[in-house]
Amino acid sequence: MSLWLLTLLLLALAGLAQFGSALPVSDHQAELKKVQTSLEELKADRQAMIERLEAAERELNRVRETPKVAFAASLGGNGLVKTTSGNKDLIYREVLTNVGRAYNSETGEFTAPVRGVYYIRFTANGPTDFTKSAVLYKNNNEIQLIAHEQPSGEGSDTASNGAALLLEQGDKLKMVLWHNTQIWDNSNHHSTFSGFLLFPMVDEPVTELNAEAELKTLHESVKQLQAENQGVKERLESTEKELKRMRDTPKVAFAVSLGGNGLQKTTSGSQTLIYREVLTNVGQAYNPETGVFTAPVRGVYYIRFTANAPTDFPMSAVLYKNGYYVQLIAHEQPSGEGSDTASNGAALLLEQGDTLSMQLWHNTQIWDNSNHHSTFSGFLLFPM
């Protein structure tokens, strides 16, 4: 309510009190009409602010109540998991990320906490002398995705799969090793299982506006209405300010490739891989001169990489955190003539300032050209 309108109301009421019945009836009626109009305008202003406030508070509640869900785990251990007597549930005990606690490392199951669309991904590594598998099951019996490879001689190989899946609240996902197949992992996280909530799909109840329906009379206090309006205005400003903070969360996404035109190979120690071909770098958190991604805020990031190389020599691509913590790996032993591609990825909780880089391990190789076979990418899922 503007100052001039309040002044007009107060003057009108003061005039009525001062002159009483000395004014002609027509003058009384004119003043009463002015006050009535002003009060209606005041009520309209308040109603408009209430509607804005309720809309903002509903949106804020939706943002606050959306659960943050992200997990990444690996089989870990130190060797082969193999079954020749029926299917076997895979239990990924090495937990890298478990925001929301929806993944159970004792059972290997992920349970959807809300109805929504989830991105699920897994990677499987194993020797190539025996059939390899990793199969995603939903609610114990519905096959969703599979990575499966037949024997192909000496060496090792990596396969992966992933998709966005609509899950109901309580749906369970787990990985299964099929009969007469194998999978392998160690502490470097070759075989992983991960996922995160993209967005909920919850039906919203119809909410009626809590607008006041009663007409106010001339004898209602103008000061009381002003105080009420001020309270609504303060709540509205506070809510919209918090919403703005949430909307101003930095947008971070990058995708790069080694590019060039040929092989990178090291036989004298590890080497940092510098992905100079920038496809996307929203937020400028990736440095193409150093090959380092630096987390601008604390949050959960989805990170993924793919490596390609001839199969006549070991291939590697290893994700390091802060220069020395191994997070994920794609690694393959020689397997004869030809070329191969391996990939890995997971949702990782990073602190502000944490750095990620890719390493080529000693006595391994990787290859790329202008078609972007070997890539490194990631994006911020949500801040923490």
Short mmCIF file of C-alpha atoms in Angstrom, two decimals:
data_model
loop_
_atom_site.label_atom_id
_atom_site.label_comp_id
_atom_site.label_asym_id
_atom_site.label_seq_id
_atom_site.Cartn_x
_atom_site.Cartn_y
_atom_site.Cartn_z
CA MET A 1 0.00 0.00 0.00
CA SER A 2 1.50 3.30 -1.00
CA LEU A 3 2.08 6.16 1.45
CA TRP A 4 -0.21 8.59 -0.37
CA LEU A 5 -3.12 6.16 -0.16
CA LEU A 6 -2.67 5.69 3.58
CA THR A 7 -2.47 9.44 4.03
CA LEU A 8 -5.69 9.85 2.06
CA LEU A 9 -7.46 7.31 4.27
CA LEU A 10 -6.31 8.88 7.50
CA LEU A 11 -7.24 12.38 6.33
CA ALA A 12 -10.66 11.16 5.27
CA LEU A 13 -11.31 9.51 8.63
CA ALA A 14 -10.00 12.57 10.48
CA GLY A 15 -12.27 14.79 8.43
CA LEU A 16 -15.28 12.72 9.30
CA ALA A 17 -14.43 12.86 12.98
CA GLN A 18 -13.78 16.61 12.95
CA PHE A 19 -16.79 17.88 11.06
CA GLY A 20 -19.34 15.30 12.12
CA SER A 21 -22.81 16.18 10.89
CA ALA A 22 -21.74 19.72 9.95
CA LEU A 23 -21.02 18.46 6.45
CA PRO A 24 -23.92 18.02 4.06
CA VAL A 25 -25.11 14.45 3.57
CA SER A 26 -23.75 14.41 0.04
CA ASP A 27 -20.26 15.26 1.35
CA HIS A 28 -20.49 12.46 3.89
CA GLN A 29 -21.40 10.03 1.18
CA ALA A 30 -18.52 11.18 -1.02
CA GLU A 31 -16.00 10.72 1.80
CA LEU A 32 -17.43 7.34 2.71
CA LYS A 33 -17.14 6.23 -0.90
CA LYS A 34 -13.49 7.30 -1.03
CA VAL A 35 -12.69 5.34 2.13
CA GLN A 36 -14.59 2.30 0.86
CA THR A 37 -12.68 2.41 -2.43
CA SER A 38 -9.37 2.75 -0.62
CA LEU A 39 -10.13 -0.20 1.62
CA GLU A 40 -11.05 -2.32 -1.39
CA GLU A 41 -7.75 -1.41 -3.01
CA LEU A 42 -5.93 -2.32 0.19
CA LYS A 43 -7.70 -5.66 0.31
CA ALA A 44 -6.85 -6.31 -3.37
CA ASP A 45 -3.19 -5.52 -2.72
CA ARG A 46 -3.15 -7.95 0.18
CA GLN A 47 -4.90 -10.66 -1.82
CA ALA A 48 -2.38 -10.34 -4.66
CA MET A 49 0.51 -10.68 -2.22
CA ILE A 50 -1.13 -13.72 -0.56
CA GLU A 51 -1.47 -15.46 -3.93
CA ARG A 52 2.17 -14.72 -4.84
CA LEU A 53 3.30 -15.91 -1.40
CA GLU A 54 1.33 -19.16 -1.56
CA ALA A 55 2.66 -19.93 -5.05
CA ALA A 56 6.24 -19.22 -3.94
CA GLU A 57 5.85 -21.28 -0.74
CA ARG A 58 4.43 -24.24 -2.70
CA GLU A 59 7.39 -24.14 -5.09
CA LEU A 60 9.85 -23.81 -2.21
CA ASN A 61 8.28 -26.78 -0.39
CA ARG A 62 8.53 -28.90 -3.55
CA VAL A 63 12.24 -28.05 -3.82
CA ARG A 64 12.87 -28.69 -0.12
CA GLU A 65 10.93 -31.98 -0.04
CA THR A 66 12.52 -33.52 -3.15
CA PRO A 67 14.90 -36.14 -1.72
CA LYS A 68 18.53 -36.07 -2.79
CA VAL A 69 19.38 -39.58 -3.98
CA ALA A 70 22.69 -40.71 -5.52
CA PHE A 71 24.77 -43.84 -5.06
CA ALA A 72 27.89 -45.42 -6.52
CA ALA A 73 29.43 -48.70 -5.43
CA SER A 74 31.92 -51.27 -6.68
CA LEU A 75 32.34 -55.00 -6.12
CA GLY A 76 35.81 -54.31 -4.72
CA GLY A 77 37.54 -57.31 -3.22
CA ASN A 78 40.48 -58.79 -5.03
CA GLY A 79 39.59 -61.25 -7.72
CA LEU A 80 37.02 -63.16 -9.68
CA VAL A 81 33.34 -63.76 -8.91
CA LYS A 82 32.13 -66.77 -10.89
CA THR A 83 29.11 -69.05 -10.85
CA THR A 84 28.52 -72.39 -12.56
CA SER A 85 25.54 -73.42 -10.42
CA GLY A 86 22.77 -70.91 -11.12
CA ASN A 87 22.41 -67.16 -10.95
CA LYS A 88 24.06 -65.18 -8.15
CA ASP A 89 23.22 -61.76 -6.68
CA LEU A 90 26.14 -59.33 -6.90
CA ILE A 91 26.81 -57.34 -3.74
CA TYR A 92 28.74 -54.13 -4.33
CA ARG A 93 30.31 -53.60 -0.91
CA GLU A 94 32.74 -50.77 -1.70
CA VAL A 95 30.51 -47.69 -1.35
CA LEU A 96 31.81 -44.54 -3.04
CA THR A 97 28.64 -42.46 -2.66
CA ASN A 98 25.32 -43.12 -0.87
CA VAL A 99 23.43 -39.83 -0.52
CA GLY A 100 19.94 -40.62 0.75
CA ARG A 101 20.97 -44.11 2.01
CA ALA A 102 18.81 -45.83 -0.62
CA TYR A 103 21.53 -48.38 -1.47
CA ASN A 104 22.10 -51.30 0.92
CA SER A 105 25.70 -52.54 0.81
CA GLU A 106 24.77 -55.69 2.76
CA THR A 107 22.20 -56.90 0.19
CA GLY A 108 23.37 -55.08 -2.95
CA GLU A 109 19.87 -53.64 -3.45
CA PHE A 110 18.83 -50.10 -4.29
CA THR A 111 15.31 -49.15 -3.12
CA ALA A 112 13.59 -46.17 -4.76
CA PRO A 113 12.55 -43.79 -1.93
CA VAL A 114 10.01 -41.95 -4.13
CA ARG A 115 8.26 -42.45 -7.46
CA GLY A 116 10.44 -40.82 -10.09
CA VAL A 117 12.85 -41.12 -12.99
CA TYR A 118 16.28 -42.47 -12.01
CA TYR A 119 19.44 -42.78 -14.08
CA ILE A 120 21.04 -46.18 -13.48
CA ARG A 121 24.39 -47.33 -14.83
CA PHE A 122 26.79 -50.26 -14.35
CA THR A 123 30.18 -51.40 -15.65
CA ALA A 124 31.55 -54.94 -15.73
CA ASN A 125 35.13 -56.11 -16.18
CA GLY A 126 36.48 -59.63 -16.58
CA PRO A 127 38.96 -61.90 -18.37
CA THR A 128 38.00 -62.73 -21.96
CA ASP A 129 38.57 -66.50 -21.63
CA PHE A 130 35.12 -67.10 -20.08
CA THR A 131 31.63 -65.66 -20.54
CA LYS A 132 31.04 -62.43 -18.60
CA SER A 133 27.74 -60.92 -17.45
CA ALA A 134 26.15 -58.25 -15.25
CA VAL A 135 22.35 -58.08 -15.35
CA LEU A 136 20.09 -55.43 -13.77
CA TYR A 137 16.94 -56.87 -12.16
CA LYS A 138 13.89 -54.94 -10.99
CA ASN A 139 11.89 -56.39 -8.10
CA ASN A 140 13.79 -59.70 -8.32
CA ASN A 141 12.47 -60.85 -11.68
CA GLU A 142 12.15 -58.13 -14.32
CA ILE A 143 15.31 -57.85 -16.40
CA GLN A 144 16.02 -54.18 -17.15
CA LEU A 145 19.51 -54.00 -18.65
CA ILE A 146 22.39 -56.35 -19.37
CA ALA A 147 26.10 -56.36 -20.16
CA HIS A 148 27.05 -59.77 -21.56
CA GLU A 149 30.09 -60.93 -23.55
CA GLN A 150 31.15 -64.30 -24.94
CA PRO A 151 34.74 -65.56 -24.63
CA SER A 152 37.14 -63.88 -27.08
CA GLY A 153 40.57 -65.29 -26.27
CA GLU A 154 43.29 -64.05 -23.95
CA GLY A 155 43.04 -60.67 -22.19
CA SER A 156 40.37 -58.72 -20.33
CA ASP A 157 37.43 -56.58 -21.37
CA THR A 158 35.01 -53.99 -19.99
CA ALA A 159 31.32 -53.58 -20.83
CA SER A 160 28.72 -51.17 -19.52
CA ASN A 161 25.07 -50.20 -19.84
CA GLY A 162 22.72 -47.59 -18.46
CA ALA A 163 19.32 -45.96 -18.86
CA ALA A 164 16.79 -43.60 -17.30
CA LEU A 165 14.12 -45.72 -15.59
CA LEU A 166 10.74 -44.76 -14.12
CA LEU A 167 10.55 -46.43 -10.69
CA GLU A 168 7.66 -46.60 -8.26
CA GLN A 169 8.28 -45.91 -4.58
CA GLY A 170 9.67 -49.12 -3.07
CA ASP A 171 10.85 -50.65 -6.36
CA LYS A 172 14.11 -52.55 -5.88
CA LEU A 173 17.07 -52.83 -8.25
CA LYS A 174 19.94 -55.29 -7.98
CA MET A 175 22.68 -56.73 -10.16
CA VAL A 176 22.78 -60.46 -10.95
CA LEU A 177 25.58 -62.66 -12.28
CA TRP A 178 24.04 -65.16 -14.63
CA HIS A 179 24.70 -68.91 -14.55
CA ASN A 180 28.04 -69.98 -16.01
CA THR A 181 29.46 -66.43 -16.22
CA GLN A 182 32.00 -64.35 -14.32
CA ILE A 183 32.92 -60.79 -13.33
CA TRP A 184 36.09 -59.33 -11.79
CA ASP A 185 37.08 -56.39 -9.61
CA ASN A 186 39.64 -55.14 -7.12
CA SER A 187 40.21 -52.03 -5.01
CA ASN A 188 40.54 -49.89 -8.17
CA HIS A 189 36.78 -50.16 -8.86
CA HIS A 190 36.63 -51.79 -12.31
CA SER A 191 33.08 -53.16 -11.87
CA THR A 192 30.62 -50.56 -10.60
CA PHE A 193 26.88 -50.00 -9.99
CA SER A 194 25.53 -46.45 -9.63
CA GLY A 195 22.49 -44.24 -10.06
CA PHE A 196 20.71 -41.07 -9.03
CA LEU A 197 17.26 -39.46 -8.97
CA LEU A 198 16.74 -37.21 -11.98
CA PHE A 199 13.34 -35.89 -10.86
CA PRO A 200 10.35 -37.10 -8.79
CA MET A 201 6.99 -37.97 -10.36
CA VAL A 202 4.67 -37.26 -7.46
CA ASP A 203 1.05 -36.25 -8.04
CA GLU A 204 0.45 -32.94 -6.32
CA PRO A 205 -2.74 -32.51 -4.31
CA VAL A 206 -5.02 -29.72 -5.40
CA THR A 207 -4.39 -26.76 -3.10
CA GLU A 208 -6.97 -24.05 -2.67
CA LEU A 209 -5.83 -20.49 -2.05
CA ASN A 210 -6.36 -19.38 1.55
CA ALA A 211 -7.87 -16.06 0.46
CA GLU A 212 -10.05 -14.17 2.85
CA ALA A 213 -13.65 -14.10 1.65
CA GLU A 214 -15.20 -11.80 4.19
CA LEU A 215 -15.86 -8.24 3.18
CA LYS A 216 -14.40 -5.73 5.55
CA THR A 217 -16.45 -2.85 6.86
CA LEU A 218 -15.51 0.82 7.19
CA HIS A 219 -14.90 0.36 10.90
CA GLU A 220 -11.97 -2.08 10.41
CA SER A 221 -8.72 -0.59 11.44
CA VAL A 222 -6.57 0.75 8.59
CA LYS A 223 -3.52 0.29 10.80
CA GLN A 224 -4.34 -3.38 11.38
CA LEU A 225 -4.63 -4.00 7.64
CA GLN A 226 -1.35 -2.21 7.08
CA ALA A 227 0.36 -4.40 9.69
CA GLU A 228 -1.05 -7.56 8.15
CA ASN A 229 0.08 -6.46 4.70
CA GLN A 230 3.54 -5.77 6.03
CA GLY A 231 3.74 -9.27 7.51
CA VAL A 232 2.71 -10.86 4.22
CA LYS A 233 5.21 -8.70 2.36
CA GLU A 234 8.06 -9.76 4.68
CA ARG A 235 7.19 -13.46 4.29
CA LEU A 236 6.96 -13.03 0.54
CA GLU A 237 10.33 -11.29 0.32
CA SER A 238 11.98 -13.94 2.52
CA THR A 239 10.52 -16.83 0.49
CA GLU A 240 11.42 -15.30 -2.86
CA LYS A 241 14.93 -14.55 -1.61
CA GLU A 242 15.46 -18.21 -0.62
CA LEU A 243 14.06 -19.37 -3.95
CA LYS A 244 16.49 -17.07 -5.73
CA ARG A 245 19.41 -18.59 -3.81
CA MET A 246 18.30 -22.04 -4.94
CA ARG A 247 17.81 -20.94 -8.54
CA ASP A 248 21.26 -19.31 -8.52
CA THR A 249 22.98 -22.67 -7.91
CA PRO A 250 25.87 -22.72 -10.38
CA LYS A 251 25.32 -24.63 -13.62
CA VAL A 252 28.26 -26.98 -14.14
CA ALA A 253 28.72 -29.40 -17.04
CA PHE A 254 31.71 -30.38 -19.14
CA ALA A 255 32.55 -32.86 -21.90
CA VAL A 256 35.97 -33.14 -23.50
CA SER A 257 37.99 -35.55 -25.62
CA LEU A 258 41.68 -36.28 -26.05
CA GLY A 259 41.33 -35.42 -29.75
CA GLY A 260 44.58 -35.31 -31.69
CA ASN A 261 45.34 -38.02 -34.16
CA GLY A 262 46.94 -41.08 -32.69
CA LEU A 263 48.21 -43.06 -29.78
CA GLN A 264 49.30 -41.95 -26.31
CA LYS A 265 51.51 -44.52 -24.64
CA THR A 266 53.70 -44.56 -21.56
CA THR A 267 56.37 -47.06 -20.51
CA SER A 268 58.07 -44.80 -17.97
CA GLY A 269 55.55 -44.06 -15.22
CA SER A 270 52.02 -42.69 -15.13
CA GLN A 271 50.97 -39.69 -17.19
CA THR A 272 48.21 -37.12 -16.74
CA LEU A 273 45.80 -37.16 -19.67
CA ILE A 274 44.95 -33.71 -20.97
CA TYR A 275 41.67 -33.59 -22.86
CA ARG A 276 42.16 -30.54 -25.07
CA GLU A 277 39.12 -30.91 -27.35
CA VAL A 278 36.38 -29.12 -25.38
CA LEU A 279 32.82 -30.03 -26.40
CA THR A 280 31.08 -28.43 -23.41
CA ASN A 281 32.39 -26.39 -20.46
CA VAL A 282 29.46 -24.67 -18.76
CA GLY A 283 30.77 -22.97 -15.63
CA GLN A 284 34.40 -23.20 -16.81
CA ALA A 285 35.26 -25.72 -14.07
CA TYR A 286 37.39 -27.83 -16.45
CA ASN A 287 40.84 -26.58 -17.43
CA PRO A 288 41.91 -27.81 -20.91
CA GLU A 289 45.50 -26.75 -20.24
CA THR A 290 45.95 -29.02 -17.21
CA GLY A 291 43.21 -31.61 -17.76
CA VAL A 292 41.86 -30.90 -14.26
CA PHE A 293 38.20 -30.44 -13.23
CA THR A 294 37.73 -28.42 -10.01
CA ALA A 295 34.42 -28.65 -8.12
CA PRO A 296 33.08 -25.09 -7.72
CA VAL A 297 30.67 -26.07 -4.89
CA ARG A 298 30.16 -28.98 -2.51
CA GLY A 299 27.73 -31.35 -4.16
CA VAL A 300 27.07 -34.62 -5.98
CA TYR A 301 28.55 -34.74 -9.49
CA TYR A 302 28.05 -37.39 -12.16
CA ILE A 303 31.40 -38.24 -13.79
CA ARG A 304 31.96 -40.50 -16.78
CA PHE A 305 34.84 -41.42 -19.10
CA THR A 306 35.44 -43.65 -22.13
CA ALA A 307 38.74 -45.04 -23.43
CA ASN A 308 39.58 -46.52 -26.83
CA ALA A 309 42.80 -48.23 -28.00
CA PRO A 310 44.21 -51.08 -30.08
CA THR A 311 43.96 -54.46 -28.32
CA ASP A 312 47.63 -55.43 -28.83
CA PHE A 313 48.82 -53.61 -25.67
CA PRO A 314 47.24 -52.87 -22.23
CA MET A 315 44.82 -49.92 -22.20
CA SER A 316 43.93 -47.71 -19.23
CA ALA A 317 42.13 -44.56 -18.13
CA VAL A 318 42.08 -43.92 -14.38
CA LEU A 319 40.13 -41.22 -12.53
CA TYR A 320 42.06 -39.60 -9.67
CA LYS A 321 40.66 -37.33 -6.97
CA ASN A 322 42.92 -34.60 -5.57
CA GLY A 323 45.87 -36.10 -7.39
CA TYR A 324 46.15 -39.44 -5.59
CA TYR A 325 42.83 -41.10 -4.64
CA VAL A 326 41.83 -43.63 -7.29
CA GLN A 327 38.07 -43.33 -7.86
CA LEU A 328 37.27 -45.29 -11.03
CA ILE A 329 39.17 -47.17 -13.71
CA ALA A 330 38.82 -48.57 -17.21
CA HIS A 331 41.63 -51.07 -17.82
CA GLU A 332 42.04 -53.88 -20.35
CA GLN A 333 44.78 -56.42 -21.04
CA PRO A 334 45.87 -57.23 -24.60
CA SER A 335 43.40 -59.46 -26.48
CA GLY A 336 44.83 -59.83 -29.98
CA GLU A 337 44.26 -57.84 -33.14
CA GLY A 338 41.69 -55.04 -33.32
CA SER A 339 40.57 -52.20 -31.07
CA ASP A 340 38.32 -51.93 -28.04
CA THR A 341 36.38 -49.36 -26.01
CA ALA A 342 35.85 -49.33 -22.23
CA SER A 343 34.07 -46.87 -19.97
CA ASN A 344 33.16 -46.20 -16.37
CA GLY A 345 31.20 -43.63 -14.39
CA ALA A 346 29.58 -42.83 -11.06
CA ALA A 347 27.90 -40.15 -8.97
CA LEU A 348 30.54 -38.73 -6.59
CA LEU A 349 30.21 -36.42 -3.59
CA LEU A 350 32.87 -33.72 -3.98
CA GLU A 351 33.87 -30.94 -1.61
CA GLN A 352 34.35 -27.42 -2.97
CA GLY A 353 37.83 -27.29 -4.46
CA ASP A 354 38.21 -31.06 -4.95
CA THR A 355 39.97 -31.84 -8.23
CA LEU A 356 39.47 -34.70 -10.68
CA SER A 357 41.92 -35.74 -13.38
CA MET A 358 42.51 -38.72 -15.63
CA GLN A 359 45.76 -40.72 -15.59
CA LEU A 360 47.32 -43.10 -18.09
CA TRP A 361 48.99 -45.79 -16.01
CA HIS A 362 52.55 -47.04 -16.56
CA ASN A 363 52.97 -49.41 -19.51
CA THR A 364 49.50 -48.73 -20.98
CA GLN A 365 48.04 -46.81 -23.90
CA ILE A 366 44.99 -44.87 -25.08
CA TRP A 367 43.97 -43.60 -28.50
CA ASP A 368 41.80 -40.87 -29.97
CA ASN A 369 41.29 -38.71 -33.04
CA SER A 370 38.98 -35.91 -34.12
CA ASN A 371 35.97 -38.25 -33.84
CA HIS A 372 36.18 -38.16 -30.01
CA HIS A 373 36.59 -41.85 -29.12
CA SER A 374 38.20 -41.19 -25.71
CA THR A 375 36.20 -38.74 -23.60
CA PHE A 376 35.91 -37.30 -20.07
CA SER A 377 32.70 -35.62 -18.90
CA GLY A 378 30.57 -34.70 -15.90
CA PHE A 379 27.94 -32.41 -14.44
CA LEU A 380 26.61 -31.15 -11.10
CA LEU A 381 23.54 -33.12 -10.03
CA PHE A 382 22.75 -31.09 -6.91
CA PRO A 383 24.63 -28.99 -4.34
CA MET A 384 25.00 -30.17 -0.74
#
